[in-house]
Coordinates of C-alpha atoms and ligand atoms in Angstrom, one line a residue:
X1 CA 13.2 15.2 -13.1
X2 CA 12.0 12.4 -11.1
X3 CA 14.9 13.3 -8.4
X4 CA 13.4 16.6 -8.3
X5 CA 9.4 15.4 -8.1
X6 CA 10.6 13.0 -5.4
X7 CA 13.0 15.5 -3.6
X8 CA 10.0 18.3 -3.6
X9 CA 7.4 15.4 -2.4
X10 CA 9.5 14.0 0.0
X11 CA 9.8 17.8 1.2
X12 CA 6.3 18.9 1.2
X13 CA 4.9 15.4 3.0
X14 CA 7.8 16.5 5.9
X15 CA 6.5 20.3 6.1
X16 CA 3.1 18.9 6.8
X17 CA 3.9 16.4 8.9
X18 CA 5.8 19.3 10.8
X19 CA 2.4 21.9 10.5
X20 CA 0.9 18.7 12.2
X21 CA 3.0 17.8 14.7
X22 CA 3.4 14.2 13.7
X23 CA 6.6 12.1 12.6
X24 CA 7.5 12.1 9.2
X25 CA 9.4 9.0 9.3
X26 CA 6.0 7.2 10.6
X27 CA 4.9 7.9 7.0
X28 CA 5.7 5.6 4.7
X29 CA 5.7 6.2 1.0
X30 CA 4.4 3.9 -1.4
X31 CA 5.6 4.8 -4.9
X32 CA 2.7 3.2 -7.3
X33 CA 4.6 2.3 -9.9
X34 CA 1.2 1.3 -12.4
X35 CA 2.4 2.3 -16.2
X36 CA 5.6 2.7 -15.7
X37 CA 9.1 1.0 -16.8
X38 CA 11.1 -0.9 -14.8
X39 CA 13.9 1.7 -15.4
X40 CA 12.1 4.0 -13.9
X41 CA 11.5 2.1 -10.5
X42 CA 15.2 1.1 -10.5
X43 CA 15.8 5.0 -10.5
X44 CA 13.5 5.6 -8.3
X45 CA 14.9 3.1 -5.8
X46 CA 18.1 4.1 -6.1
X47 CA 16.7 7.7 -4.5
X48 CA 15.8 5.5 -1.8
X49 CA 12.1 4.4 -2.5
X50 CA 12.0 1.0 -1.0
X51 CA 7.7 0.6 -1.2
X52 CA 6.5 -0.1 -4.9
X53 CA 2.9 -0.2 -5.5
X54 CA 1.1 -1.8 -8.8
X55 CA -2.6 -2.9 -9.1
X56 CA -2.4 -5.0 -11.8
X57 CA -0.9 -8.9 -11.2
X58 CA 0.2 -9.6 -14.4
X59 CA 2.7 -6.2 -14.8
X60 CA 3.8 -6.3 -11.0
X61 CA 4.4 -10.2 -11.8
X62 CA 7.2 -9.2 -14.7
X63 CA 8.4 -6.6 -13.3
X64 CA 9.4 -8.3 -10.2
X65 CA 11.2 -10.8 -12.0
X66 CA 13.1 -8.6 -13.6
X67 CA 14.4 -6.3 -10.6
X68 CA 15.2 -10.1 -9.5
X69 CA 17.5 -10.8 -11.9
X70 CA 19.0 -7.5 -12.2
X71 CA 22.1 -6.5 -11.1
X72 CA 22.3 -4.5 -8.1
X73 CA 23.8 -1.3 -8.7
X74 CA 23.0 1.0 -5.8
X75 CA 26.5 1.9 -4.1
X76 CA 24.2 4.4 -1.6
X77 CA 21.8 2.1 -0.4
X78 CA 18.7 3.4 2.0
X79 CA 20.3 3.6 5.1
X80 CA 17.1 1.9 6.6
X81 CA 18.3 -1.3 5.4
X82 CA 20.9 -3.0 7.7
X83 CA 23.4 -4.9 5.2
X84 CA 22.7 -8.5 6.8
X85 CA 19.2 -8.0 5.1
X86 CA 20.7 -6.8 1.2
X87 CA 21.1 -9.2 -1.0
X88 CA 24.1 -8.1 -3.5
X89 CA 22.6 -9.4 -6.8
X90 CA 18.6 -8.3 -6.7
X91 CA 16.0 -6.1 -5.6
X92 CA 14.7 -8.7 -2.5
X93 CA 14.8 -5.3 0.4
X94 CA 11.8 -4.5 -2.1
X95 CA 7.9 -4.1 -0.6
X96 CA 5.7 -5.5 -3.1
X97 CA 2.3 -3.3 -2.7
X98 CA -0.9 -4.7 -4.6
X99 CA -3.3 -1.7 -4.5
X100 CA -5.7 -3.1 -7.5
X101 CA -9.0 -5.0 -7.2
X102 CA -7.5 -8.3 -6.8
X103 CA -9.4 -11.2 -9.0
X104 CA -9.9 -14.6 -7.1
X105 CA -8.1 -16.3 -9.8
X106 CA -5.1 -14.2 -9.5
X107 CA -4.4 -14.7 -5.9
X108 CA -2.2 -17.8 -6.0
X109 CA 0.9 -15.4 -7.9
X110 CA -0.2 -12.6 -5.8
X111 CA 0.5 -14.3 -2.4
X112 CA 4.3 -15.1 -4.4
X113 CA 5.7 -11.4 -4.6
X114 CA 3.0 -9.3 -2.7
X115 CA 4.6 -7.8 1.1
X116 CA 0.7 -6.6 1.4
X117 CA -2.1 -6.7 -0.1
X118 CA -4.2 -3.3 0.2
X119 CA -7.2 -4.2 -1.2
X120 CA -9.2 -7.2 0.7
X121 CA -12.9 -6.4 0.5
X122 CA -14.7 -9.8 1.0
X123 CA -14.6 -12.8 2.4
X124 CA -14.2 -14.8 -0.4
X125 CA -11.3 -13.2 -1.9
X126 CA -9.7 -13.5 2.1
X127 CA -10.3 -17.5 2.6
X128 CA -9.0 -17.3 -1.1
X129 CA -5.9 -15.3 -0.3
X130 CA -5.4 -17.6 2.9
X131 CA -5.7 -20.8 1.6
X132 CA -3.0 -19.9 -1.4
X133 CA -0.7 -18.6 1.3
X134 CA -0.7 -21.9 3.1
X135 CA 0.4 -23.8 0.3
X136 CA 3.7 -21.6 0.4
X137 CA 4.0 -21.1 3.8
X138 CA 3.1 -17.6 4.0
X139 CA 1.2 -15.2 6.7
X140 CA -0.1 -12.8 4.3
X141 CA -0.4 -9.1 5.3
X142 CA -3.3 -7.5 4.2
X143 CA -5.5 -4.4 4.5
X144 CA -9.0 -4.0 4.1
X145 CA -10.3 -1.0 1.5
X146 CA -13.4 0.5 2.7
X147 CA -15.4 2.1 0.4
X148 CA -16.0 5.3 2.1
X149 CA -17.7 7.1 -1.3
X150 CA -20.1 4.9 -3.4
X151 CA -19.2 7.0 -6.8
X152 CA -15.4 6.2 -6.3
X153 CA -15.1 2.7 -7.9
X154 CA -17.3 -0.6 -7.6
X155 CA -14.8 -2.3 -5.0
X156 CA -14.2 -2.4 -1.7
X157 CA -16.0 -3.2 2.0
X158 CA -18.7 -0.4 2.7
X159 CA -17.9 0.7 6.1
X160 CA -21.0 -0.8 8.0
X161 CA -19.9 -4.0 7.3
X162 CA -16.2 -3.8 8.0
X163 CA -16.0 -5.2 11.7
X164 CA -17.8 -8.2 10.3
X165 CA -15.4 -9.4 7.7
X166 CA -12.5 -8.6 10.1
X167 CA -13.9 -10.6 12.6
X168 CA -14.7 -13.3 9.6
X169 CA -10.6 -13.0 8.6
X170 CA -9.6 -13.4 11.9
X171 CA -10.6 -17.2 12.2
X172 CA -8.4 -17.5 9.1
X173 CA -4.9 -18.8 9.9
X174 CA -2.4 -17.4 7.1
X175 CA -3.7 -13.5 7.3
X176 CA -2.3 -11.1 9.0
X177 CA -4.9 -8.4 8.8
X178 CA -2.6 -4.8 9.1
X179 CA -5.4 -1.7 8.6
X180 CA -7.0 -0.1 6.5
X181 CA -6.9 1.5 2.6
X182 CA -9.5 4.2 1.4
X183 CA -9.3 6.2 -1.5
X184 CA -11.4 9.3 -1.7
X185 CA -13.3 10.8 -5.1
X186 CA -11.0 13.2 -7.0
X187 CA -12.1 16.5 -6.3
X188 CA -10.2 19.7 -8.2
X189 CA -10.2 21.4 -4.5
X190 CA -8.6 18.2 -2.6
X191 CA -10.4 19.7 0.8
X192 CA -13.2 18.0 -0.7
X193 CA -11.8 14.6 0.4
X194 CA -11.0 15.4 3.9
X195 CA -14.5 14.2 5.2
X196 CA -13.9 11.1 3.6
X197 CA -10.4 10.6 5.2
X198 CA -11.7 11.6 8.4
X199 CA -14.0 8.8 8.4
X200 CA -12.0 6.5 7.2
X201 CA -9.9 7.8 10.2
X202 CA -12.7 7.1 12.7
X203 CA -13.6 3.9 11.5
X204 CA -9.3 2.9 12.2
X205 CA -9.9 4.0 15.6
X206 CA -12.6 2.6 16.4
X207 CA -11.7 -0.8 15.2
X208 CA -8.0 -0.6 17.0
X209 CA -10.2 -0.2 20.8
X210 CA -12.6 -2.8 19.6
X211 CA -10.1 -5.5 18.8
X212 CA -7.2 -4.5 20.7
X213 CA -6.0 -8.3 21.5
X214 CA -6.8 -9.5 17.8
X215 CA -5.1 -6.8 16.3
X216 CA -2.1 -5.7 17.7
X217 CA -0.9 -5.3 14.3
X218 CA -3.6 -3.2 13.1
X219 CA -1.5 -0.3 12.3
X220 CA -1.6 1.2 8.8
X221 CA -3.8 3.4 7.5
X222 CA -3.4 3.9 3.9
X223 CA -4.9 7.2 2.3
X224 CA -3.9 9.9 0.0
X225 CA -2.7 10.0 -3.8
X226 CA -0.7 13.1 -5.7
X227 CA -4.0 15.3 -5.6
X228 CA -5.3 14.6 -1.8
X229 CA -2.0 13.4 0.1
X230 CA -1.6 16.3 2.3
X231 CA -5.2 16.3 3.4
X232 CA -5.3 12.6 4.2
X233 CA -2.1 13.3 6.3
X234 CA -4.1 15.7 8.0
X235 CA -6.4 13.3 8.5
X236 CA -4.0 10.8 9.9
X237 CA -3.3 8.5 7.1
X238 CA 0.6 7.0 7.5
X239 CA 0.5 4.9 4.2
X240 CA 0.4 7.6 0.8
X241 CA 0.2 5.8 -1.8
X242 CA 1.6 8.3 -4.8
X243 CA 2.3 7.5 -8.8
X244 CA 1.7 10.7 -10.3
X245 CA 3.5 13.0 -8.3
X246 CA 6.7 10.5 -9.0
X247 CA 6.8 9.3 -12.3
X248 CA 4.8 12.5 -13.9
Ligands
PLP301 C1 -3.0 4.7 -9.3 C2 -3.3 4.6 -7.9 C3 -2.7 5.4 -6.9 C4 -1.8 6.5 -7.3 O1 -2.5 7.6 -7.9 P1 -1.8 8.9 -8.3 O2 -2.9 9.9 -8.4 O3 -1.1 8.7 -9.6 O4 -0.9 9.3 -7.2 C5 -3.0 5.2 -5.6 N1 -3.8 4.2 -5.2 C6 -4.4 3.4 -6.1 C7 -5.4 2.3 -5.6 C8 -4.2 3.5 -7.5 O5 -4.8 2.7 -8.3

């Protein structure tokens, strides 16, 4: 069942991408694993899933250390992954996603298993983020959520004010600041959502010719759940971050 809601997703993100005229495999897929067992994410990684998203600390925290000392029992690997990089007893090919408001106090075991961090929305929680990623040694990726809809959820960097903080983050030493994230209201019609993608879009662009030098690495642009994914790749998003549609 999951084969078959990944297979028909996996299908339906590559006929738009097609309609589109863009590169499916510039899409990556971040299967947001909130809810759901760590049985399930091994299946879904042994399908080839290699992205995992969770927003709470806490739950990604055990789950990660149990993929870590599980066996590895994938014969078919992702071809993506060269073998020099797979390690033959855990999960470590594994990108850790932290799509949840993340609370200052929560950072120090975040910086530990995160690969990026989606939801950056103030300054505090970035000098907070860099100075726990010094202590290990870490450049932390991280994306900035924008909150392109006020009625969507209390968090995130209204769009205004978004060149500020970057240019606030960029005098910190142990970010790597990576794009954007933006989730849209849920609408029952998902066209509803596409003129919040499409500025979400706008603001990406914009801020890529602004700070071309600073951010060379200001790439991602991640948009689109189960019910609004094919409109946000319309709209140029190349991050989807999808639960439902998976683990339904
Ligand atoms: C839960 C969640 C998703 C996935 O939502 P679905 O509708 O289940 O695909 C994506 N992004 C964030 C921030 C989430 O919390």
């Amino acid at each position: 069942m999951l084969k078959d809601n990944l297979q028909k997703l996996q299908e339906n993100i590559k006929s738009v991408c097609q309609k589109i005229g863009r590169n499916p495999e510039e899409v990556i897929l971040v299967a947001v694993a909130k809810n759901v067992s760590v049985e399930k994410i091994k299946e879904v990684i042994s399908l080839g899933v290699t992205n995992i998203g969770e927003n709470r600390v806490q739950e990604a925290i055990k789950k990660y250390e149990e993929l870590a000392h599980s066996p590895f029992p994938i014969p078919n690997y992702p071809s993506s992954i060269t073998h020099h990089q797979l390690p033959i007893t855990n999960y470590q090919f594994l990108k850790w996603h932290m799509v949840g408001h993340l609370q200052r106090n929560k950072v120090k075991y975040a910086v530990k298993i995160f690969n990026l961090i989606q939801s950056v929305d103030d300054f505090e929680l970035a000098e907070e983020i860099d100075k726990q990623a010094k202590k290990i040694n870490k450049i932390q990726d991280c994306l900035i959520e924008v909150k392109v809809s006020p009625e969507v959820t209390k968090y995130g960097c209204p769009p205004g004010e978004v060149k500020e903080l970057i240019l606030q983050i960029n005098q910190l030493t142990n970010i790597c600041l990576c794009g954007l994230m933006a989730m849209a209201p849920f609408f029952d019609n998902s066209e509803e959502a596409r003129p919040y993608f499409r500025q979400t879009y706008e603001l990406f662009q914009k801020i890529r010719s602004a700070f071309s030098v600073q951010c060379s690495l200001f790439n991602v642009l991640s948009m689109g759940m189960s019910n609004d994914f094919v409109i946000a790749l319309e709209e140029g998003a190349n991050m989807l971050r999808i639960g439902t549609a998976i683990f339904k």
